[in-house]
PDB file of C-alpha atoms in Angstrom:
ATOM      1  CA  MET A   1      -6.612 231.276 -28.267  1.00 83.00           C
ATOM      2  CA  ASP A   2      -4.869 229.763 -25.953  1.00 90.00           C
ATOM      3  CA  LEU A   3      -1.003 229.819 -26.050  1.00 92.00           C
ATOM      4  CA  GLN A   4       0.456 226.583 -25.007  1.00 92.00           C
ATOM      5  CA  LEU A   5       3.936 225.762 -24.319  1.00 93.00           C
ATOM      6  CA  LYS A   6       4.399 221.688 -24.225  1.00 94.00           C
ATOM      7  CA  ASN A   7       7.582 220.161 -23.096  1.00 95.00           C
ATOM      8  CA  VAL A   8       9.715 223.240 -24.013  1.00 96.00           C
ATOM      9  CA  THR A   9      13.603 223.123 -24.051  1.00 96.00           C
ATOM     10  CA  LYS A  10      16.177 225.675 -24.971  1.00 96.00           C
ATOM     11  CA  ARG A  11      19.637 225.372 -25.226  1.00 96.00           C
ATOM     12  CA  PHE A  12      22.876 227.063 -25.682  1.00 95.00           C
ATOM     13  CA  GLY A  13      25.601 224.564 -26.039  1.00 94.00           C
ATOM     14  CA  ASP A  14      25.831 223.150 -22.820  1.00 94.00           C
ATOM     15  CA  PHE A  15      23.641 225.270 -20.912  1.00 94.00           C
ATOM     16  CA  THR A  16      19.950 224.836 -20.871  1.00 94.00           C
ATOM     17  CA  ALA A  17      17.936 228.428 -20.205  1.00 95.00           C
ATOM     18  CA  VAL A  18      14.852 226.497 -20.266  1.00 95.00           C
ATOM     19  CA  ASP A  19      14.049 223.258 -19.213  1.00 94.00           C
ATOM     20  CA  ASP A  20      10.981 221.110 -20.527  1.00 94.00           C
ATOM     21  CA  LEU A  21       8.945 223.869 -19.478  1.00 94.00           C
ATOM     22  CA  SER A  22       5.230 223.577 -20.210  1.00 94.00           C
ATOM     23  CA  LEU A  23       1.952 226.164 -19.827  1.00 91.00           C
ATOM     24  CA  THR A  24      -1.111 226.930 -20.866  1.00 91.00           C
ATOM     25  CA  ILE A  25      -1.665 230.835 -21.060  1.00 91.00           C
ATOM     26  CA  PRO A  26      -5.552 231.196 -21.679  1.00 89.00           C
ATOM     27  CA  ALA A  27      -6.747 233.208 -23.955  1.00 91.00           C
ATOM     28  CA  GLY A  28      -7.740 237.245 -22.902  1.00 92.00           C
ATOM     29  CA  GLU A  29      -5.786 236.892 -19.864  1.00 92.00           C
ATOM     30  CA  MET A  30      -2.469 238.209 -18.041  1.00 94.00           C
ATOM     31  CA  PHE A  31      -0.006 235.997 -17.289  1.00 95.00           C
ATOM     32  CA  GLY A  32       3.203 236.789 -15.437  1.00 93.00           C
ATOM     33  CA  PHE A  33       6.093 235.709 -15.126  1.00 90.00           C
ATOM     34  CA  LEU A  34       8.671 235.437 -12.721  1.00 87.00           C
ATOM     35  CA  GLY A  35      12.417 234.720 -11.792  1.00 84.00           C
ATOM     36  CA  ALA A  36      15.940 235.831 -11.186  1.00 81.00           C
ATOM     37  CA  ASN A  37      18.275 237.322 -14.134  1.00 81.00           C
ATOM     38  CA  GLY A  38      19.063 234.467 -16.135  1.00 84.00           C
ATOM     39  CA  ALA A  39      16.068 232.219 -14.887  1.00 87.00           C
ATOM     40  CA  GLY A  40      14.688 231.903 -18.683  1.00 91.00           C
ATOM     41  CA  LYS A  41      11.683 234.130 -19.152  1.00 91.00           C
ATOM     42  CA  THR A  42      13.435 236.511 -22.029  1.00 91.00           C
ATOM     43  CA  THR A  43      14.360 233.026 -23.656  1.00 94.00           C
ATOM     44  CA  THR A  44      11.029 231.772 -23.408  1.00 94.00           C
ATOM     45  CA  PHE A  45       9.377 235.067 -24.658  1.00 93.00           C
ATOM     46  CA  ARG A  46      11.679 235.442 -27.971  1.00 92.00           C
ATOM     47  CA  MET A  47      10.680 231.443 -28.553  1.00 93.00           C
ATOM     48  CA  ILE A  48       7.361 232.403 -27.929  1.00 91.00           C
ATOM     49  CA  LEU A  49       7.541 235.322 -30.675  1.00 90.00           C
ATOM     50  CA  GLY A  50       9.383 232.841 -33.002  1.00 87.00           C
ATOM     51  CA  LEU A  51      12.587 234.830 -32.458  1.00 89.00           C
ATOM     52  CA  LEU A  52      14.369 231.351 -31.443  1.00 92.00           C
ATOM     53  CA  ASP A  53      13.848 227.915 -32.032  1.00 92.00           C
ATOM     54  CA  PRO A  54      12.720 225.366 -29.313  1.00 94.00           C
ATOM     55  CA  ASN A  55      15.360 222.222 -28.987  1.00 96.00           C
ATOM     56  CA  ASP A  56      12.531 220.375 -28.399  1.00 95.00           C
ATOM     57  CA  GLY A  57       8.797 221.052 -27.378  1.00 94.00           C
ATOM     58  CA  VAL A  58       6.114 222.842 -29.040  1.00 92.00           C
ATOM     59  CA  ILE A  59       4.698 226.175 -28.755  1.00 92.00           C
ATOM     60  CA  ASN A  60       1.052 226.580 -30.051  1.00 91.00           C
ATOM     61  CA  TRP A  61      -1.263 229.551 -30.141  1.00 89.00           C
ATOM     62  CA  GLY A  62      -4.555 228.011 -30.512  1.00 83.00           C
ATOM     63  CA  ASN A  63      -4.079 225.227 -33.214  1.00 76.00           C
ATOM     64  CA  HIS A  64      -1.026 226.695 -35.013  1.00 75.00           C
ATOM     65  CA  GLN A  65       2.539 227.089 -34.271  1.00 77.00           C
ATOM     66  CA  ILE A  66       3.627 230.898 -34.149  1.00 78.00           C
ATOM     67  CA  ASN A  67       5.658 232.108 -37.458  1.00 74.00           C
ATOM     68  CA  TYR A  68       5.764 234.595 -40.018  1.00 72.00           C
ATOM     69  CA  SER A  69       2.113 234.488 -40.627  1.00 75.00           C
ATOM     70  CA  THR A  70       1.037 235.055 -37.470  1.00 81.00           C
ATOM     71  CA  SER A  71       3.326 238.392 -36.371  1.00 81.00           C
ATOM     72  CA  SER A  72       0.693 240.934 -37.022  1.00 86.00           C
ATOM     73  CA  MET A  73      -1.355 239.637 -34.616  1.00 90.00           C
ATOM     74  CA  ILE A  74       1.353 239.395 -31.801  1.00 92.00           C
ATOM     75  CA  GLY A  75       2.987 242.861 -30.117  1.00 94.00           C
ATOM     76  CA  TYR A  76       6.086 242.778 -28.408  1.00 94.00           C
ATOM     77  CA  LEU A  77       8.022 244.959 -25.715  1.00 94.00           C
ATOM     78  CA  PRO A  78      11.327 244.046 -25.575  1.00 91.00           C
ATOM     79  CA  GLU A  79      13.646 244.683 -22.195  1.00 86.00           C
ATOM     80  CA  GLU A  80      15.893 246.712 -23.989  1.00 83.00           C
ATOM     81  CA  ARG A  81      14.879 249.395 -26.039  1.00 77.00           C
ATOM     82  CA  GLY A  82      14.896 248.948 -29.761  1.00 83.00           C
ATOM     83  CA  LEU A  83      13.830 252.314 -30.953  1.00 90.00           C
ATOM     84  CA  TYR A  84      15.918 254.528 -33.947  1.00 91.00           C
ATOM     85  CA  PRO A  85      16.955 257.087 -31.664  1.00 92.00           C
ATOM     86  CA  LYS A  86      17.407 259.979 -35.119  1.00 94.00           C
ATOM     87  CA  LEU A  87      14.098 259.155 -36.469  1.00 94.00           C
ATOM     88  CA  LYS A  88      10.877 261.320 -35.147  1.00 96.00           C
ATOM     89  CA  VAL A  89       8.528 259.056 -33.346  1.00 96.00           C
ATOM     90  CA  ARG A  90       5.064 260.023 -35.642  1.00 96.00           C
ATOM     91  CA  ASP A  91       7.231 258.609 -38.731  1.00 96.00           C
ATOM     92  CA  GLN A  92       8.899 255.736 -37.102  1.00 95.00           C
ATOM     93  CA  LEU A  93       5.637 254.433 -35.376  1.00 96.00           C
ATOM     94  CA  VAL A  94       3.900 254.814 -38.098  1.00 96.00           C
ATOM     95  CA  TYR A  95       5.894 252.718 -39.936  1.00 96.00           C
ATOM     96  CA  LEU A  96       6.518 250.071 -37.778  1.00 95.00           C
ATOM     97  CA  ALA A  97       2.482 249.736 -37.710  1.00 95.00           C
ATOM     98  CA  ARG A  98       2.379 249.688 -41.702  1.00 95.00           C
ATOM     99  CA  LEU A  99       4.870 246.589 -41.239  1.00 93.00           C
ATOM    100  CA  LYS A 100       2.139 244.748 -39.001  1.00 92.00           C
ATOM    101  CA  GLY A 101      -0.435 245.287 -41.695  1.00 91.00           C
ATOM    102  CA  MET A 102      -2.056 248.392 -40.371  1.00 93.00           C
ATOM    103  CA  ASP A 103      -3.448 251.772 -42.922  1.00 94.00           C
ATOM    104  CA  LYS A 104      -1.127 254.414 -42.819  1.00 95.00           C
ATOM    105  CA  GLN A 105      -3.993 257.237 -41.871  1.00 95.00           C
ATOM    106  CA  GLU A 106      -5.043 255.132 -39.010  1.00 96.00           C
ATOM    107  CA  ALA A 107      -1.736 254.181 -37.845  1.00 96.00           C
ATOM    108  CA  SER A 108      -1.509 258.088 -37.627  1.00 96.00           C
ATOM    109  CA  ARG A 109      -4.827 258.352 -35.859  1.00 96.00           C
ATOM    110  CA  GLY A 110      -3.874 255.374 -33.461  1.00 96.00           C
ATOM    111  CA  LEU A 111      -0.566 256.621 -32.601  1.00 97.00           C
ATOM    112  CA  THR A 112      -2.024 260.584 -31.692  1.00 96.00           C
ATOM    113  CA  SER A 113      -4.713 258.899 -29.181  1.00 96.00           C
ATOM    114  CA  TRP A 114      -1.903 256.869 -27.633  1.00 96.00           C
ATOM    115  CA  LEU A 115      -0.179 259.603 -27.001  1.00 96.00           C
ATOM    116  CA  GLU A 116      -2.863 261.816 -25.798  1.00 95.00           C
ATOM    117  CA  ARG A 117      -3.752 258.928 -23.382  1.00 93.00           C
ATOM    118  CA  PHE A 118       0.163 259.059 -22.260  1.00 93.00           C
ATOM    119  CA  LYS A 119      -0.156 263.363 -21.856  1.00 91.00           C
ATOM    120  CA  ILE A 120       2.432 263.632 -24.429  1.00 93.00           C
ATOM    121  CA  PRO A 121       0.909 265.155 -27.281  1.00 93.00           C
ATOM    122  CA  ASP A 122       3.817 266.948 -28.554  1.00 94.00           C
ATOM    123  CA  TYR A 123       6.252 264.324 -28.898  1.00 94.00           C
ATOM    124  CA  ALA A 124       5.004 263.524 -32.184  1.00 95.00           C
ATOM    125  CA  GLU A 125       7.799 264.849 -34.008  1.00 95.00           C
ATOM    126  CA  LYS A 126      10.621 264.341 -31.870  1.00 96.00           C
ATOM    127  CA  LYS A 127      13.278 262.422 -32.453  1.00 95.00           C
ATOM    128  CA  VAL A 128      13.376 259.648 -29.809  1.00 93.00           C
ATOM    129  CA  GLU A 129      16.830 260.557 -28.550  1.00 94.00           C
ATOM    130  CA  GLU A 130      15.399 264.075 -27.490  1.00 95.00           C
ATOM    131  CA  LEU A 131      12.992 262.299 -24.886  1.00 93.00           C
ATOM    132  CA  SER A 132      13.436 260.915 -21.269  1.00 90.00           C
ATOM    133  CA  LYS A 133      14.284 257.586 -20.185  1.00 88.00           C
ATOM    134  CA  GLY A 134      10.606 257.223 -19.207  1.00 88.00           C
ATOM    135  CA  ASN A 135       8.864 258.806 -22.342  1.00 91.00           C
ATOM    136  CA  GLN A 136      11.157 256.891 -24.340  1.00 92.00           C
ATOM    137  CA  GLN A 137       9.517 253.767 -22.678  1.00 92.00           C
ATOM    138  CA  LYS A 138       6.454 255.255 -23.290  1.00 93.00           C
ATOM    139  CA  ILE A 139       7.027 255.453 -27.037  1.00 95.00           C
ATOM    140  CA  GLN A 140       8.119 251.808 -27.076  1.00 94.00           C
ATOM    141  CA  PHE A 141       4.872 250.666 -25.441  1.00 95.00           C
ATOM    142  CA  ILE A 142       3.027 252.379 -28.103  1.00 96.00           C
ATOM    143  CA  ALA A 143       5.057 250.451 -30.488  1.00 96.00           C
ATOM    144  CA  ALA A 144       4.181 247.684 -29.147  1.00 96.00           C
ATOM    145  CA  VAL A 145       0.207 247.961 -29.011  1.00 96.00           C
ATOM    146  CA  LEU A 146      -0.653 250.560 -32.206  1.00 97.00           C
ATOM    147  CA  HIS A 147      -1.287 247.678 -34.417  1.00 95.00           C
ATOM    148  CA  LYS A 148      -4.189 246.267 -31.934  1.00 95.00           C
ATOM    149  CA  PRO A 149      -2.219 242.845 -31.229  1.00 94.00           C
ATOM    150  CA  LYS A 150      -4.272 239.444 -29.759  1.00 94.00           C
ATOM    151  CA  LEU A 151      -0.984 238.531 -28.143  1.00 94.00           C
ATOM    152  CA  LEU A 152       1.160 240.983 -25.933  1.00 96.00           C
ATOM    153  CA  ILE A 153       4.578 240.242 -24.626  1.00 95.00           C
ATOM    154  CA  LEU A 154       5.695 242.767 -22.418  1.00 95.00           C
ATOM    155  CA  ASP A 155       9.570 241.937 -20.770  1.00 92.00           C
ATOM    156  CA  GLU A 156       9.442 244.583 -17.860  1.00 90.00           C
ATOM    157  CA  PRO A 157       7.229 246.934 -18.950  1.00 92.00           C
ATOM    158  CA  PHE A 158       7.630 249.364 -16.223  1.00 89.00           C
ATOM    159  CA  SER A 159      11.476 250.006 -16.468  1.00 82.00           C
ATOM    160  CA  GLY A 160      12.784 253.401 -15.753  1.00 78.00           C
ATOM    161  CA  LEU A 161       8.780 254.841 -15.111  1.00 87.00           C
ATOM    162  CA  ASP A 162       7.798 257.016 -12.382  1.00 89.00           C
ATOM    163  CA  PRO A 163       4.934 256.069  -9.868  1.00 90.00           C
ATOM    164  CA  VAL A 164       2.894 258.086 -11.814  1.00 91.00           C
ATOM    165  CA  ASN A 165       3.626 256.627 -15.343  1.00 91.00           C
ATOM    166  CA  VAL A 166       3.939 253.388 -14.058  1.00 91.00           C
ATOM    167  CA  GLU A 167      -0.275 254.241 -12.795  1.00 92.00           C
ATOM    168  CA  LEU A 168      -0.669 255.153 -16.951  1.00 92.00           C
ATOM    169  CA  LEU A 169       1.079 252.327 -18.221  1.00 93.00           C
ATOM    170  CA  LYS A 170      -0.959 249.619 -15.777  1.00 93.00           C
ATOM    171  CA  ALA A 171      -4.483 251.298 -16.800  1.00 94.00           C
ATOM    172  CA  ALA A 172      -3.599 251.036 -20.347  1.00 95.00           C
ATOM    173  CA  VAL A 173      -2.584 247.506 -19.812  1.00 95.00           C
ATOM    174  CA  LEU A 174      -5.372 246.553 -18.261  1.00 94.00           C
ATOM    175  CA  LYS A 175      -7.778 248.035 -20.745  1.00 95.00           C
ATOM    176  CA  LEU A 176      -6.295 245.870 -23.467  1.00 96.00           C
ATOM    177  CA  ARG A 177      -6.521 242.981 -20.969  1.00 94.00           C
ATOM    178  CA  ASP A 178     -10.898 243.758 -20.595  1.00 94.00           C
ATOM    179  CA  GLU A 179     -10.745 244.173 -24.303  1.00 94.00           C
ATOM    180  CA  GLY A 180      -9.785 240.502 -24.820  1.00 94.00           C
ATOM    181  CA  THR A 181      -5.829 241.230 -25.765  1.00 95.00           C
ATOM    182  CA  THR A 182      -4.013 237.733 -24.105  1.00 95.00           C
ATOM    183  CA  ILE A 183      -1.136 239.740 -21.874  1.00 96.00           C
ATOM    184  CA  VAL A 184       1.946 237.754 -20.795  1.00 95.00           C
ATOM    185  CA  PHE A 185       4.735 240.037 -18.788  1.00 90.00           C
ATOM    186  CA  SER A 186       7.791 239.864 -16.446  1.00 89.00           C
ATOM    187  CA  SER A 187       8.478 242.487 -14.051  1.00 81.00           C
ATOM    188  CA  HIS A 188      10.874 242.909 -10.964  1.00 73.00           C
ATOM    189  CA  ARG A 189       8.353 244.740  -9.046  1.00 77.00           C
ATOM    190  CA  MET A 190       6.186 241.755  -7.803  1.00 81.00           C
ATOM    191  CA  GLU A 191       3.470 243.595  -6.229  1.00 84.00           C
ATOM    192  CA  HIS A 192       2.074 244.424 -10.080  1.00 87.00           C
ATOM    193  CA  VAL A 193       2.315 240.910 -10.376  1.00 87.00           C
ATOM    194  CA  GLU A 194       0.063 240.547  -7.166  1.00 86.00           C
ATOM    195  CA  GLU A 195      -2.102 243.061  -8.235  1.00 88.00           C
ATOM    196  CA  MET A 196      -2.660 242.449 -11.983  1.00 91.00           C
ATOM    197  CA  CYS A 197      -2.203 238.793 -12.822  1.00 90.00           C
ATOM    198  CA  GLU A 198      -4.626 235.875 -11.772  1.00 88.00           C
ATOM    199  CA  ASN A 199      -2.166 232.801 -12.560  1.00 91.00           C
ATOM    200  CA  LEU A 200       1.885 233.110 -12.887  1.00 91.00           C
ATOM    201  CA  CYS A 201       5.237 230.638 -12.899  1.00 91.00           C
ATOM    202  CA  ILE A 202       7.889 231.474 -11.530  1.00 89.00           C
ATOM    203  CA  LEU A 203      11.062 230.069 -13.116  1.00 90.00           C
ATOM    204  CA  GLN A 204      14.587 228.877 -11.418  1.00 88.00           C
ATOM    205  CA  ARG A 205      17.290 227.626 -14.037  1.00 88.00           C
ATOM    206  CA  GLY A 206      14.573 227.127 -16.725  1.00 90.00           C
ATOM    207  CA  LYS A 207      12.213 225.078 -14.764  1.00 91.00           C
ATOM    208  CA  PRO A 208       8.690 226.319 -13.100  1.00 89.00           C
ATOM    209  CA  VAL A 209       9.005 226.410  -9.680  1.00 88.00           C
ATOM    210  CA  VAL A 210       5.997 227.624  -8.605  1.00 87.00           C
ATOM    211  CA  HIS A 211       2.788 227.712 -11.621  1.00 89.00           C
ATOM    212  CA  GLY A 212      -0.877 228.259 -11.200  1.00 89.00           C
ATOM    213  CA  ASN A 213      -3.519 230.588  -9.837  1.00 90.00           C
ATOM    214  CA  LEU A 214      -1.907 233.328  -7.490  1.00 88.00           C
ATOM    215  CA  THR A 215      -4.651 233.035  -5.030  1.00 85.00           C
ATOM    216  CA  GLU A 216      -4.072 228.816  -4.803  1.00 87.00           C
ATOM    217  CA  ILE A 217      -0.346 229.573  -4.792  1.00 87.00           C
ATOM    218  CA  LYS A 218      -0.685 232.084  -1.287  1.00 84.00           C
ATOM    219  CA  ARG A 219      -3.478 229.019   0.213  1.00 82.00           C
ATOM    220  CA  SER A 220      -1.508 226.515  -0.423  1.00 82.00           C
ATOM    221  CA  PHE A 221       1.992 227.979   1.015  1.00 83.00           C
ATOM    222  CA  GLY A 222       0.249 227.831   4.183  1.00 81.00           C
ATOM    223  CA  LYS A 223       2.171 230.227   6.171  1.00 88.00           C
ATOM    224  CA  LYS A 224       0.895 233.690   7.161  1.00 90.00           C
ATOM    225  CA  ASN A 225       2.457 236.804   8.220  1.00 93.00           C
ATOM    226  CA  ILE A 226       1.427 239.138  11.042  1.00 94.00           C
ATOM    227  CA  ILE A 227       2.013 242.892  11.925  1.00 95.00           C
ATOM    228  CA  ILE A 228       2.114 243.612  15.153  1.00 96.00           C
ATOM    229  CA  HIS A 229       2.231 247.421  16.622  1.00 96.00           C
ATOM    230  CA  ALA A 230       2.619 247.738  20.416  1.00 92.00           C
ATOM    231  CA  ASP A 231       3.768 249.230  23.258  1.00 91.00           C
ATOM    232  CA  ALA A 232       5.559 246.263  24.502  1.00 89.00           C
ATOM    233  CA  ASP A 233       9.235 244.269  24.426  1.00 92.00           C
ATOM    234  CA  LEU A 234       8.312 241.526  21.461  1.00 94.00           C
ATOM    235  CA  ASP A 235      11.777 240.121  21.206  1.00 94.00           C
ATOM    236  CA  PHE A 236      10.154 237.060  23.076  1.00 95.00           C
ATOM    237  CA  LEU A 237       8.184 236.294  19.650  1.00 95.00           C
ATOM    238  CA  ALA A 238      11.903 235.684  17.706  1.00 94.00           C
ATOM    239  CA  THR A 239      11.826 232.404  19.737  1.00 93.00           C
ATOM    240  CA  THR A 240       8.201 231.277  19.796  1.00 93.00           C
ATOM    241  CA  LEU A 241       7.514 228.111  18.461  1.00 93.00           C
ATOM    242  CA  GLY A 242       5.897 227.801  14.602  1.00 94.00           C
ATOM    243  CA  VAL A 243       7.586 231.518  14.014  1.00 94.00           C
ATOM    244  CA  THR A 244       9.668 231.376  10.913  1.00 92.00           C
ATOM    245  CA  LYS A 245      10.889 234.924  10.134  1.00 92.00           C
ATOM    246  CA  PHE A 246      10.991 238.096  13.157  1.00 95.00           C
ATOM    247  CA  THR A 247      11.447 241.459  11.497  1.00 93.00           C
ATOM    248  CA  PRO A 248      11.383 244.056  13.922  1.00 94.00           C
ATOM    249  CA  THR A 249       9.672 247.667  12.291  1.00 93.00           C
ATOM    250  CA  ALA A 250       9.274 251.502  13.360  1.00 90.00           C
ATOM    251  CA  GLU A 251       6.020 250.655  15.082  1.00 91.00           C
ATOM    252  CA  GLY A 252       6.602 246.593  15.905  1.00 93.00           C
ATOM    253  CA  VAL A 253       7.440 243.401  14.989  1.00 95.00           C
ATOM    254  CA  ARG A 254       6.380 241.692  11.055  1.00 94.00           C
ATOM    255  CA  LEU A 255       6.251 237.816  11.790  1.00 95.00           C
ATOM    256  CA  GLN A 256       6.438 234.871   9.497  1.00 93.00           C
ATOM    257  CA  VAL A 257       4.011 232.443  11.447  1.00 93.00           C
ATOM    258  CA  GLU A 258       3.566 228.321  10.462  1.00 91.00           C
ATOM    259  CA  GLY A 259      -0.408 229.139  10.189  1.00 87.00           C
ATOM    260  CA  GLU A 260      -3.386 230.736  12.330  1.00 88.00           C
ATOM    261  CA  MET A 261      -3.300 228.347  15.079  1.00 92.00           C
ATOM    262  CA  ILE A 262       0.364 229.858  15.588  1.00 94.00           C
ATOM    263  CA  ALA A 263      -1.189 233.520  14.815  1.00 93.00           C
ATOM    264  CA  ASP A 264      -4.037 232.445  17.857  1.00 93.00           C
ATOM    265  CA  ARG A 265      -0.862 231.561  19.800  1.00 93.00           C
ATOM    266  CA  VAL A 266       0.913 234.298  19.739  1.00 95.00           C
ATOM    267  CA  LEU A 267      -1.947 236.993  20.000  1.00 94.00           C
ATOM    268  CA  LYS A 268      -2.619 235.172  23.414  1.00 93.00           C
ATOM    269  CA  ASP A 269       1.131 235.801  24.249  1.00 93.00           C
ATOM    270  CA  ILE A 270       0.670 239.295  23.746  1.00 94.00           C
ATOM    271  CA  VAL A 271      -2.458 240.120  25.461  1.00 94.00           C
ATOM    272  CA  GLY A 272      -1.372 241.970  28.930  1.00 89.00           C
ATOM    273  CA  LYS A 273       2.482 243.225  27.852  1.00 90.00           C
ATOM    274  CA  GLY A 274       1.401 246.237  26.724  1.00 90.00           C
ATOM    275  CA  PHE A 275      -1.098 247.675  24.824  1.00 93.00           C
ATOM    276  CA  ILE A 276      -1.560 246.469  21.401  1.00 93.00           C
ATOM    277  CA  ARG A 277      -2.000 249.154  18.427  1.00 93.00           C
ATOM    278  CA  LYS A 278      -2.323 246.858  15.381  1.00 95.00           C
ATOM    279  CA  PHE A 279      -2.593 243.028  15.169  1.00 96.00           C
ATOM    280  CA  GLU A 280      -2.944 242.202  11.435  1.00 93.00           C
ATOM    281  CA  LEU A 281      -2.702 238.723   9.659  1.00 90.00           C
ATOM    282  CA  GLU A 282      -1.957 238.831   6.286  1.00 86.00           C
ATOM    283  CA  GLU A 283      -1.530 236.318   3.378  1.00 85.00           C
ATOM    284  CA  PRO A 284       2.055 235.975   2.131  1.00 85.00           C
ATOM    285  CA  SER A 285       3.724 238.159  -0.206  1.00 83.00           C
ATOM    286  CA  LEU A 286       4.908 236.592  -3.889  1.00 84.00           C
ATOM    287  CA  ASN A 287       8.433 238.052  -2.110  1.00 82.00           C
ATOM    288  CA  ASP A 288       7.790 235.732   0.777  1.00 83.00           C
ATOM    289  CA  ILE A 289       6.947 232.577  -1.651  1.00 84.00           C
ATOM    290  CA  PHE A 290       9.797 233.247  -4.147  1.00 82.00           C
ATOM    291  CA  ILE A 291      12.189 233.738  -1.459  1.00 80.00           C
ATOM    292  CA  GLU A 292      10.683 230.201  -0.037  1.00 79.00           C
ATOM    293  CA  LYS A 293      11.051 228.554  -3.542  1.00 76.00           C
ATOM    294  CA  VAL A 294      14.138 230.270  -5.057  1.00 77.00           C
ATOM    295  CA  GLY A 295      16.536 230.469  -1.501  1.00 69.00           C
ATOM    296  CA  ALA A 296      16.782 234.484  -2.434  1.00 54.00           C
ATOM    297  CA  SER A 297      15.060 237.773  -2.632  1.00 45.00           C
ATOM    298  CA  PHE A 298      13.644 238.945  -5.925  1.00 45.00           C
ATOM    299  CA  GLU A 299      14.974 241.932  -6.021  1.00 42.00           C
TER     300      GLU A 299
END
């Protein structure tokens, strides 16, 4: 079932958090939301979940509005942790899964499987408050997926995790997608969105400033990046026509240029000025596009 937002607006008094947002998220796809703090991502998620009602517009999942009857098919990992610190992991997560309609034994077996996958099988009988921040995040993730939702919303799922555990969680998310779960997630790490999502939306003040297929977004952006490592003085490139950004690096420079023709000109300009160890043309990154469209670095 596709998830559709049609002309969705949410206001809090005089403040408009989400402004006439229209999106379609195909079933079985992973869709990325980007935006600075206050851009409207979490408010959008809460409206999708039915926790907030939009002032205008409609949100449909398939041909139905999301309400209490669909809650057992939806999983939500909030940015803020919401587990009870004094309760044991197994007691708490099995209880939450039963609220979603799971049988107690099935939920317990599923929890054991997830704990083993995340390499923390002995944590089932520990209290949440006894766990590290990263392991609490793993438990919170398991709580969101234990009941096998068809729609999964992840708000900053990699927050607080070290690189090894980020890879564990990414692998779990990708497996859920491959099994047919529709996943919508936000992240402050743009490389995660680039790696995992085909389609995305960048919000600014509640409005989409970039929306669509990642490959097409990069292609339409036009600008390219060049990485140059050379035994030569490359400072003159900072004032070369068509070079829009010049960043010195330890081994040379990183340029942003207006297109491939400019890259060809840059190469011709540096040939003969010294040994060139590397000259690499790259697609723009999501961070490049964010800075261009929103006017500030995402970080």
